Short mmCIF file of C-alpha atoms in Angstrom, two decimals:
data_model
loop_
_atom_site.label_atom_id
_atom_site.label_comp_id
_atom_site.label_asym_id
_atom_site.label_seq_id
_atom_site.Cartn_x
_atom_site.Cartn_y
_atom_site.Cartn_z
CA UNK A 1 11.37 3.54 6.39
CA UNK A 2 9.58 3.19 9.67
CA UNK A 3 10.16 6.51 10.51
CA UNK A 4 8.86 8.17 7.61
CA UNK A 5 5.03 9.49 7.04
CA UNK A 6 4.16 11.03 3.66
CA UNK A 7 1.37 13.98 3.39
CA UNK A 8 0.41 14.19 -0.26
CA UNK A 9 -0.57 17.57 -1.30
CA UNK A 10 0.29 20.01 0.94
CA UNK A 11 -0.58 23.82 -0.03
CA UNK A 12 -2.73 26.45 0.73
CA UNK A 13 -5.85 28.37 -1.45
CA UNK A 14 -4.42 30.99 -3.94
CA UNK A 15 -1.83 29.70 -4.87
CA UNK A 16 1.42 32.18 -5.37
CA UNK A 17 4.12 30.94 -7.31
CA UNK A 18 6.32 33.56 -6.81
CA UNK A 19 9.86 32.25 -4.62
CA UNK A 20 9.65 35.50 -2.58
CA UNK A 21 6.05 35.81 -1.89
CA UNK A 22 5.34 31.95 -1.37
CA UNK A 23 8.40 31.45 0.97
CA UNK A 24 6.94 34.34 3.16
CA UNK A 25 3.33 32.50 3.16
CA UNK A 26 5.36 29.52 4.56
CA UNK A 27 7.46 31.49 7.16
CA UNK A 28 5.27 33.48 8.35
CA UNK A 29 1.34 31.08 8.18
CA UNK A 30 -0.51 33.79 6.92
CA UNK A 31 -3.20 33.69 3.86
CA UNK A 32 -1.91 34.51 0.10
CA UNK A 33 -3.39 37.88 0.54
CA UNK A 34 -2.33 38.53 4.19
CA UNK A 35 1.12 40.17 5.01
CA UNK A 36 2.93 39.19 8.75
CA UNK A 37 6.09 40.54 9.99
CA UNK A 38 6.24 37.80 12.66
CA UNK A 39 7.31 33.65 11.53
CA UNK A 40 5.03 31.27 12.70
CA UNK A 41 7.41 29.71 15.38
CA UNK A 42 8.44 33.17 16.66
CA UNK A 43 4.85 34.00 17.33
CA UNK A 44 4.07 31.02 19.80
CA UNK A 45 7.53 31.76 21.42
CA UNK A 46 6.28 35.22 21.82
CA UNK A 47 3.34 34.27 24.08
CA UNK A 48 5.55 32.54 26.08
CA UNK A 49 8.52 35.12 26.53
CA UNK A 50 7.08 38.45 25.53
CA UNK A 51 10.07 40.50 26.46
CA UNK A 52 12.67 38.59 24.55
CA UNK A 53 15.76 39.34 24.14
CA UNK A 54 16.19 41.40 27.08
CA UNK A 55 17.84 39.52 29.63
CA UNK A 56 17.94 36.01 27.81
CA UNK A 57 20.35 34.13 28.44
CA UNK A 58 19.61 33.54 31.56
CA UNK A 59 19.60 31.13 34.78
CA UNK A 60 15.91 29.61 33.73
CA UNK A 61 16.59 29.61 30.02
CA UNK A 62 20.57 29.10 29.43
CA UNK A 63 20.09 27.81 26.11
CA UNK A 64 19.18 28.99 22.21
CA UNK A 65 15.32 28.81 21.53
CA UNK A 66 16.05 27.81 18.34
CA UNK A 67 19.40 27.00 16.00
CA UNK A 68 19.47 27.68 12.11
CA UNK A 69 22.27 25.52 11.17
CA UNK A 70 23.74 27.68 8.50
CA UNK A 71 24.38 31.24 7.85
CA UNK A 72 21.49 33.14 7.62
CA UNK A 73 18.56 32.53 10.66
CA UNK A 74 15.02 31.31 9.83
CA UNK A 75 12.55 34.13 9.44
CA UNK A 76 10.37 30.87 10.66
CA UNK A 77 11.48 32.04 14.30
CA UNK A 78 10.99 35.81 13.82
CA UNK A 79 9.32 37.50 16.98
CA UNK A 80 7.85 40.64 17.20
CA UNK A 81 11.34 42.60 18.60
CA UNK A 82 13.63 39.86 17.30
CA UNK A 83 14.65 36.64 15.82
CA UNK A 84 14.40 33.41 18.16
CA UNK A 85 17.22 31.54 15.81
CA UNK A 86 20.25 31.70 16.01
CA UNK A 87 22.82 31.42 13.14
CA UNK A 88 25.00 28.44 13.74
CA UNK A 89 28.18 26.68 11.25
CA UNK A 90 30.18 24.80 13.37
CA UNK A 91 29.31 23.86 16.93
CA UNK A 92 32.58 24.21 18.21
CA UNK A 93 33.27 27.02 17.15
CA UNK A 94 30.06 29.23 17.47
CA UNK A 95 32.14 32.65 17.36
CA UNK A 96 32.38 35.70 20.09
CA UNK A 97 31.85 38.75 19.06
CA UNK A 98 32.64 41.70 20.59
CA UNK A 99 30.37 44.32 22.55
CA UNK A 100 30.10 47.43 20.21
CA UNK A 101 30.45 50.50 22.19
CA UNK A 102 31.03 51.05 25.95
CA UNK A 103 30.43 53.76 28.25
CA UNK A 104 27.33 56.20 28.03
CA UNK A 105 24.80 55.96 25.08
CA UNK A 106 22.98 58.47 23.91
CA UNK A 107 19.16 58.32 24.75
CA UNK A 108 18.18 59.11 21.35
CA UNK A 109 16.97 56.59 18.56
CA UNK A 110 20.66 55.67 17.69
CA UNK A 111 21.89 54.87 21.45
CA UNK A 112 18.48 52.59 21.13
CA UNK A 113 19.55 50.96 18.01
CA UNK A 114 22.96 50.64 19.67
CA UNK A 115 21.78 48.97 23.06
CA UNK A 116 19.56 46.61 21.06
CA UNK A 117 23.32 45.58 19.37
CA UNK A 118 24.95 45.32 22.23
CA UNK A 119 22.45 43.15 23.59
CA UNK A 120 22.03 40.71 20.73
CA UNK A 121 25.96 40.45 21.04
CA UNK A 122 25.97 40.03 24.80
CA UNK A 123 23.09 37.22 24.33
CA UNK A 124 25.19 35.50 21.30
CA UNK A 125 28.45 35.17 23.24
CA UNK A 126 26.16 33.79 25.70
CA UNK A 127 24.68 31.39 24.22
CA UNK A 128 27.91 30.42 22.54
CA UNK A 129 29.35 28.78 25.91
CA UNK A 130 26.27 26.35 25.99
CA UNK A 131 26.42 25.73 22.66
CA UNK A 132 30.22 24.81 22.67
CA UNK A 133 29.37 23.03 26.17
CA UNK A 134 26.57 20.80 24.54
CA UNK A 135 28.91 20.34 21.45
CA UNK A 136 32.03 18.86 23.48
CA UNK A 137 29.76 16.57 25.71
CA UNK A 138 27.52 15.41 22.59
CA UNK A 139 28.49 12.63 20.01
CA UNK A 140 27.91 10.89 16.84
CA UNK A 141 27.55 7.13 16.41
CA UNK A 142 26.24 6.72 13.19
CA UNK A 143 28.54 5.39 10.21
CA UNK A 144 26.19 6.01 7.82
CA UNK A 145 27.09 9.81 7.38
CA UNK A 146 30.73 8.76 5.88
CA UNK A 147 28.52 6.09 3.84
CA UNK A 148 26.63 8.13 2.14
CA UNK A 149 29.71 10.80 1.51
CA UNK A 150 28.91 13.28 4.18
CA UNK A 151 26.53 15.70 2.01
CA UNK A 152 26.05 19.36 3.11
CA UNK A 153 22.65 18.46 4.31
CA UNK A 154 23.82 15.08 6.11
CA UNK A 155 26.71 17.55 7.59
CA UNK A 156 24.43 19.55 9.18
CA UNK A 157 22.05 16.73 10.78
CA UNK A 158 25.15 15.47 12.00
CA UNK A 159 25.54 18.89 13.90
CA UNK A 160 22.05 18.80 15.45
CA UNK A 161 22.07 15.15 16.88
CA UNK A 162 25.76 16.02 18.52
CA UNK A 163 24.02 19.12 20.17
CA UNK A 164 20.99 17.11 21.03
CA UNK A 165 22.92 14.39 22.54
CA UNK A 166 24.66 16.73 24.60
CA UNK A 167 22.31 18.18 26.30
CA UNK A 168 21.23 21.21 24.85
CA UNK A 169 17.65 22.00 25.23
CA UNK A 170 17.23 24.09 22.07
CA UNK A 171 13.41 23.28 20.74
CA UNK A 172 13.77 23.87 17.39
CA UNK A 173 16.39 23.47 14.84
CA UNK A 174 16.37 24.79 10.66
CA UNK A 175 18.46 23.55 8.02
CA UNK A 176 18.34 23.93 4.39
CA UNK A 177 19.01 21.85 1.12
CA UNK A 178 18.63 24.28 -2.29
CA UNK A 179 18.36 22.87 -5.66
CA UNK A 180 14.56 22.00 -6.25
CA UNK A 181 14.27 24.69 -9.03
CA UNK A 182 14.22 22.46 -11.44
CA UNK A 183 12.82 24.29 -14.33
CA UNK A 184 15.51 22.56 -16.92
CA UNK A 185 17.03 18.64 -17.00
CA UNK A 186 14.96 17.77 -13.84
CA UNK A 187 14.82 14.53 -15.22
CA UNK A 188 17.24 12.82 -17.46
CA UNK A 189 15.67 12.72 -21.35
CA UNK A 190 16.68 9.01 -21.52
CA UNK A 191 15.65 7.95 -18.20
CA UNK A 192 13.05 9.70 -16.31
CA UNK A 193 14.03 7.67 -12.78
CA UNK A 194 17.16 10.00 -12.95
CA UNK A 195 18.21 13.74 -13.38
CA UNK A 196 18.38 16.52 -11.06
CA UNK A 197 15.17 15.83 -8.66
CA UNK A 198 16.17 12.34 -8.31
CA UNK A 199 19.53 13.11 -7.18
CA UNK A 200 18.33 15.87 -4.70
CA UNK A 201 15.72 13.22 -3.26
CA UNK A 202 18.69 11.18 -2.67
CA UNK A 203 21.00 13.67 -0.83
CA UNK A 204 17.86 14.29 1.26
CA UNK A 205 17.17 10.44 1.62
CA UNK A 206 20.42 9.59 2.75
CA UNK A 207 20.62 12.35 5.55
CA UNK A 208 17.69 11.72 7.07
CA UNK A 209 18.41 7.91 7.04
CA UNK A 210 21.88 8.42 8.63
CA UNK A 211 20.50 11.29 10.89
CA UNK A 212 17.76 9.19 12.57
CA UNK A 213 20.39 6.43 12.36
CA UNK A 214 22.45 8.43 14.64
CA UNK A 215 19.79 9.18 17.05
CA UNK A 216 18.30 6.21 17.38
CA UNK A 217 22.17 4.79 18.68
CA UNK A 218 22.04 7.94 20.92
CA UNK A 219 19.14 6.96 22.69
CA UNK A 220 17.26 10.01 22.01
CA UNK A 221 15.56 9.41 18.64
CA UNK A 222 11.81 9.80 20.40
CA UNK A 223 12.72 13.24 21.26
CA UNK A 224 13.48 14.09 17.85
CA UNK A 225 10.41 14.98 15.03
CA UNK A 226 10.95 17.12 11.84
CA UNK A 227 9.24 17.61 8.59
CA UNK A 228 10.21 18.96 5.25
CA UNK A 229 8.72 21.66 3.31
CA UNK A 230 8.84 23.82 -0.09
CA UNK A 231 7.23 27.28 -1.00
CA UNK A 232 5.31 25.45 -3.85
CA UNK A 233 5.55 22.09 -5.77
CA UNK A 234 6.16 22.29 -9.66
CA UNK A 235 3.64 21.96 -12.19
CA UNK A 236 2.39 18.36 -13.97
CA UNK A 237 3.58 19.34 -17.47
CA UNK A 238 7.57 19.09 -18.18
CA UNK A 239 9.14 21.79 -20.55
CA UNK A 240 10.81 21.16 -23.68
CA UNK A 241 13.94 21.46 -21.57
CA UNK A 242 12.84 18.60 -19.35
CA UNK A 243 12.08 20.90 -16.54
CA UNK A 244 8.96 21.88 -14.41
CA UNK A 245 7.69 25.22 -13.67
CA UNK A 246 6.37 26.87 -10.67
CA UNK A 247 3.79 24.65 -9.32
CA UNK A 248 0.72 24.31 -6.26
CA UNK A 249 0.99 21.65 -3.86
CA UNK A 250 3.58 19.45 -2.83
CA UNK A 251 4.65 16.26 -1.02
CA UNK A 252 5.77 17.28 3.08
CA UNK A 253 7.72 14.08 4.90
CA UNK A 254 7.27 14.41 8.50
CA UNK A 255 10.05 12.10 10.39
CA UNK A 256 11.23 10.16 13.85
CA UNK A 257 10.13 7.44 15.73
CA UNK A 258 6.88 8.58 16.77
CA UNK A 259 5.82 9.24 13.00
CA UNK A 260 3.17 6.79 11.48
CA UNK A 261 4.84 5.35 8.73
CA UNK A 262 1.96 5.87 6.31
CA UNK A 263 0.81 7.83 3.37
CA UNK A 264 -1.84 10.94 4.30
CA UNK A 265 -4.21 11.37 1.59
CA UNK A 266 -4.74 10.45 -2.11
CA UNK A 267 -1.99 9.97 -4.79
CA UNK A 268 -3.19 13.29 -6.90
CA UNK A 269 -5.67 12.34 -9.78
CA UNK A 270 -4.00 13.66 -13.33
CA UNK A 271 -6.30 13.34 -16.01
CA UNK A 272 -5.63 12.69 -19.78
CA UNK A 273 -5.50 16.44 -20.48
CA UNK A 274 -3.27 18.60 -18.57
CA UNK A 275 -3.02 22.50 -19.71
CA UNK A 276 0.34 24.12 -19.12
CA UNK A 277 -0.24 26.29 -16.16
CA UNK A 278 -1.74 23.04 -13.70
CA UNK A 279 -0.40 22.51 -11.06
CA UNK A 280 -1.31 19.48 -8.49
CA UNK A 281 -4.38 20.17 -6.05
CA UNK A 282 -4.20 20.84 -2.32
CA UNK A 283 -5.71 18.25 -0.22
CA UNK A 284 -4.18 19.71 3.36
CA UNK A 285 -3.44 22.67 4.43
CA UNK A 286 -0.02 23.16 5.55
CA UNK A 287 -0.99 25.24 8.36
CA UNK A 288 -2.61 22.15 9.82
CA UNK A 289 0.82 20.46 9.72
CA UNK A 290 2.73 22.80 11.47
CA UNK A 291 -0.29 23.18 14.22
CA UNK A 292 -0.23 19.16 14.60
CA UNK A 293 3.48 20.00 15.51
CA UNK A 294 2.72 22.79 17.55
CA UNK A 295 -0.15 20.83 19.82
CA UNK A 296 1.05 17.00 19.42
CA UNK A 297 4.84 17.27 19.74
CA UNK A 298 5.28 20.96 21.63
CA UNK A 299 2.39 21.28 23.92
CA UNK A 300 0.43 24.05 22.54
CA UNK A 301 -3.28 24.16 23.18
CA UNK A 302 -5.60 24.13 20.41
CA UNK A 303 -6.83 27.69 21.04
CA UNK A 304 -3.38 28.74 21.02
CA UNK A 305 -3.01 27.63 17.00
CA UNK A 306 -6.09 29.07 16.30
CA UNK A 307 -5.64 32.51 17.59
CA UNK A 308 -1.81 32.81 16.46
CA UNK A 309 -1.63 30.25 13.05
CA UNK A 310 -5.26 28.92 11.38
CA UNK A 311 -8.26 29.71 13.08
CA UNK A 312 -10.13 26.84 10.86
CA UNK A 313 -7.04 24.58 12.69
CA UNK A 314 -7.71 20.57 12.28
CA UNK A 315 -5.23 18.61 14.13
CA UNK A 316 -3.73 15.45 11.46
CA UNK A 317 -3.08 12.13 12.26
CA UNK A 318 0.76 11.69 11.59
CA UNK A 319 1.98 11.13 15.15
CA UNK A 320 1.38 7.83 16.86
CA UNK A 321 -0.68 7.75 19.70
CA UNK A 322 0.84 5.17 21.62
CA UNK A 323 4.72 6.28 21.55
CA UNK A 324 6.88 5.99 24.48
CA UNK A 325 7.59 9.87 24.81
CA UNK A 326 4.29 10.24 25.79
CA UNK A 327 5.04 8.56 29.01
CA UNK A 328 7.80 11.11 29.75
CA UNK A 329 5.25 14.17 29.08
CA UNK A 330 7.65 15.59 26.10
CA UNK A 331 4.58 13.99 23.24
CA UNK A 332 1.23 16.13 23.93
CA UNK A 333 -1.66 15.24 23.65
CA UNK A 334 -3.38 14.67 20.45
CA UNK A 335 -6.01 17.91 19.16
CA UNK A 336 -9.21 16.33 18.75
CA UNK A 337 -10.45 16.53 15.39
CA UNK A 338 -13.44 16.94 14.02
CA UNK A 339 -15.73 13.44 13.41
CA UNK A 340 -18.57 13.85 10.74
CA UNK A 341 -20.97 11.33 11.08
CA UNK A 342 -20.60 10.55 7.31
CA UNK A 343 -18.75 7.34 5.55
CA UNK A 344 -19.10 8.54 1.47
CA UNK A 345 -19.79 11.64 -0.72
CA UNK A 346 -20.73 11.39 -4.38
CA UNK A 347 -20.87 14.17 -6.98
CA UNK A 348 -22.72 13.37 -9.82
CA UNK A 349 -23.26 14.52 -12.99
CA UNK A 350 -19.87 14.77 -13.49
CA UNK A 351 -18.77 16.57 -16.29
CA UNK A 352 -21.14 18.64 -14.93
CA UNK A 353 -22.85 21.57 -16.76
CA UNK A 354 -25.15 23.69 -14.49
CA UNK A 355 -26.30 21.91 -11.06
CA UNK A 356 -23.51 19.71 -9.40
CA UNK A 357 -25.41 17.37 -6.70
CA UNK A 358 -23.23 16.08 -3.73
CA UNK A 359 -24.89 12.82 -1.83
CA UNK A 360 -23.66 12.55 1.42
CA UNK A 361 -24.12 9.04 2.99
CA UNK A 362 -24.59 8.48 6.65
CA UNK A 363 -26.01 10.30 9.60
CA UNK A 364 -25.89 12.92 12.09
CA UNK A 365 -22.82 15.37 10.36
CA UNK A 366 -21.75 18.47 11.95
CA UNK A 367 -21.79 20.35 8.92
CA UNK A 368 -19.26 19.97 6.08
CA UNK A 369 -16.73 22.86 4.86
CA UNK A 370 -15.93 22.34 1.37
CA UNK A 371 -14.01 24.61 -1.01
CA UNK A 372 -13.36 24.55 -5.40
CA UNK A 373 -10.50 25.40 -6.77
CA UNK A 374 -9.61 25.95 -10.30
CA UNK A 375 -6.26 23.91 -11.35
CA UNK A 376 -4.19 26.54 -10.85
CA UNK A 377 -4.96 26.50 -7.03
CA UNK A 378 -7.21 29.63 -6.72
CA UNK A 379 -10.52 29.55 -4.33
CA UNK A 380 -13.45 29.84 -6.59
CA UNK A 381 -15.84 28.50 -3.90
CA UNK A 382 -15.66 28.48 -0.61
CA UNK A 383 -18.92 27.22 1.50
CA UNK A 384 -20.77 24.93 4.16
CA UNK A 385 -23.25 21.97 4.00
CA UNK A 386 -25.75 22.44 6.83
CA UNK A 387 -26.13 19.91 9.48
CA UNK A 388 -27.69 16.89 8.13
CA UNK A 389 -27.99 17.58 4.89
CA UNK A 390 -27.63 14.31 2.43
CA UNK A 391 -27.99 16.40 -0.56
CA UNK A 392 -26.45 19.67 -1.56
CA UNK A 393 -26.78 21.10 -5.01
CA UNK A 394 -24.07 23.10 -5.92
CA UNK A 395 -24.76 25.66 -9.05
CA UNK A 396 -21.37 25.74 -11.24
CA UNK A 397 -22.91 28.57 -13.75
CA UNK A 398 -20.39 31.17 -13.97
CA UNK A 399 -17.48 28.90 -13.76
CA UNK A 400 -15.38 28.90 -16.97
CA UNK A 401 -15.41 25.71 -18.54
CA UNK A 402 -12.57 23.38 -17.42
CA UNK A 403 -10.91 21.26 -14.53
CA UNK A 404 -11.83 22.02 -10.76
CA UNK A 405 -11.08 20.15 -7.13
CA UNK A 406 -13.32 19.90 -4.30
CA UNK A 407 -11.85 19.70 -1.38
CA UNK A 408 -13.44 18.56 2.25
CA UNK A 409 -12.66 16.33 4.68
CA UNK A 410 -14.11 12.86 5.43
CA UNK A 411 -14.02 10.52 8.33
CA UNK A 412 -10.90 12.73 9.73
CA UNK A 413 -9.47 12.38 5.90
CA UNK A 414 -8.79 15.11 3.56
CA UNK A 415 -9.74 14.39 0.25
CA UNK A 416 -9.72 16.02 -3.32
CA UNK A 417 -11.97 15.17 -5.43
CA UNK A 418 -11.91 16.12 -9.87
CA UNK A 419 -14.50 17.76 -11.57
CA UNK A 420 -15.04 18.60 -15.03
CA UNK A 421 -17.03 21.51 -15.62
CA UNK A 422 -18.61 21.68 -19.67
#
């Protein structure tokens, strides 16, 4: 598909595999041993609109911030005082509900925990007239939706092209597809093409196809970019059950017309002898990804993504430069990235017992962060080559013997490279 990039390996160090703890990495951008209370998405917005909700909606900002289209919103879009989702089923019918209590409150903690009700309900019926509004001038072109059988997923998409189509400036939009626990008959014993994950990928193929289908008839498919993501991907070795456990990184699909259609980064190298807890290897952070959406697509300055998301924040090349939104100032800028003057590295001996030596061909480098991790995704090294340097000797004494990645980035490519450790 034309609209479709592929980033192989998504993750970040320390790997948690826990659904709870991992999903609130993801929400929220913080490191495996940080804790956040605020989502990623609701902190920019926070910069921007600081005393949210009070007094939203309003004349300059009529419409949502941001739409989760399902029951529950997206503790992506949690601010510091509230959430900047809203919780959204059916368009035309977003719901009113009614103000709690009138008359005097009490000034006390409970006529503040009132008030703050009474103005999240004020704000929702609110925003529920622009929302209906946006729904009843909107439409949907594509037939591909009834083609592919009108999936929960493909139901939803539906609901967010109608919106966008009708005018409704909402920025950001969630929805959700379950199922990718796959720890039994994830493929079929017989034939490994099908099972469960193949039929999920599927689902998720055919909404996206009919959903960018849609847009593109609605003449607003370059205003339109979204990506997919996972707390964790599953591990390489299969249970007897034909299942996967709890895994490291994953595959992210970014999507829309100003996507490169390409594959980021290398297929992940499996070796002949996998041990039961290894999971694939992170070759990009997924902070990056979401501050490549923040800066390319929304606006935000680089600074801005380092203070509030990844301070070591490298900007990836998934958007195309040249696409026609940039002429109508909604496509931002590119972040520069960082260029090191190098074209190769080589790690030899490798199995390695004792010094590892990494060659770095080519001239004038700015210095090269590089990190190991063991195959279960946890930071065993984390450190810099100096300026210059062609060769770096890297001492892997204390490291228990087994399989390790180094990762670092090369000619604005992240790469992941195996090591064997005796």
């Amino acid at each position: 598909n034309e609209n479709l990039g592929i980033l192989n390996a998504v993750g970040y160090p320390n790997q948690n595999r826990s659904h709870f703890r991992s999903a609130d990495i993801w929400h929220t951008a913080s490191d495996s041993e940080e804790y956040l209370t605020t989502g990623w998405i609701g902190r920019m917005f926070d910069k921007d609109y600081s005393d949210y909700p009070a007094g939203y909606p309003n004349p300059d900002y009529p419409h949502p911030f941001a739409l989760t289209i399902g029951k529950i919103v997206s503790e992506n879009c949690q601010g510091a005082y509230s959430n900047y989702s809203l919780a959204l089923e059916d368009p035309f019918n977003p719901g009113a509900v009614l103000v709690g209590a009138q008359g005097d409150i009490p000034e006390d903690c409970y006529g503040d925990v009132l008030s703050y009700v009474n103005q999240i309900v004020e704000q929702t019926n609110g925003y529920a007239q622009a929302i209906t509004e946006a729904a009843n001038l909107g439409n949907n072109l594509s037939a591909k939706y009834d083609e592919f059988g009108n999936s929960e997923l493909s139901t939803k998409l539906k609901h967010v092209a109608r919106l966008i189509s009708g005018g409704l400036k909402t920025k950001v939009y969630v929805v959700q597809l379950g199922g990718f626990d796959t720890h039994d008959n994830q493929v079929d014993r017989n034939d490994t093409t099908l099972g469960a994950h193949a039929n999920l990928l599927k689902v998720l193929s055919d909404a996206l196809f009919a959903f960018q289908d849609d847009l593109q008839l609605l003449g607003v498919n370059h205003r339109v970019a979204g990506m997919t993501y996972s707390e964790f991907g599953r591990r390489i070795r299969s249970s007897a059950s034909y299942g996967t456990d709890h895994g490291t990184a994953n595959l992210m699909y970014v999507f829309g017309s100003c996507v490169n259609n390409t594959i980021h980064g290398d297929a992940p190298e499996i070796g002949t002898e996998v041990g039961i807890d290894d999971g694939v290897p992170m070759q990009f952070n997924f902070r990056n990804v979401y501050g490549t959406f923040l800066t390319d697509w929304l606006g935000a300055e680089v600074s801005e993504v380092q203070n509030l998301i990844y301070s070591y924040f490298e900007s990836l090349p998934f958007f195309k430069t040249d696409c026609s939104a940039l002429k109508s100032g909604s496509f931002a800028t590119a972040a520069s990235q960082s260029n090191f003057g190098f074209s190769e590295v080589n790690l030899y001996p490798n199995p390695v017992k004792g010094t590892l030596n990494i060659s770095i061909k080519g001239e004038n480098h700015e210095g090269i962060r590089m990190s190991l991790y063991n195959s279960v995704g946890q930071q065993m090294k984390n450190f810099i080559i100096p300026v210059n340097t062609n060769l770096y000797q890297l001492n892997t004494n204390g490291l228990t013997k087994g399989i390790y990645y180094l990762k670092y980035n090369i000619n604005n490519q992240s790469k992941s490279e195996r090591i064997s450790v005796l």
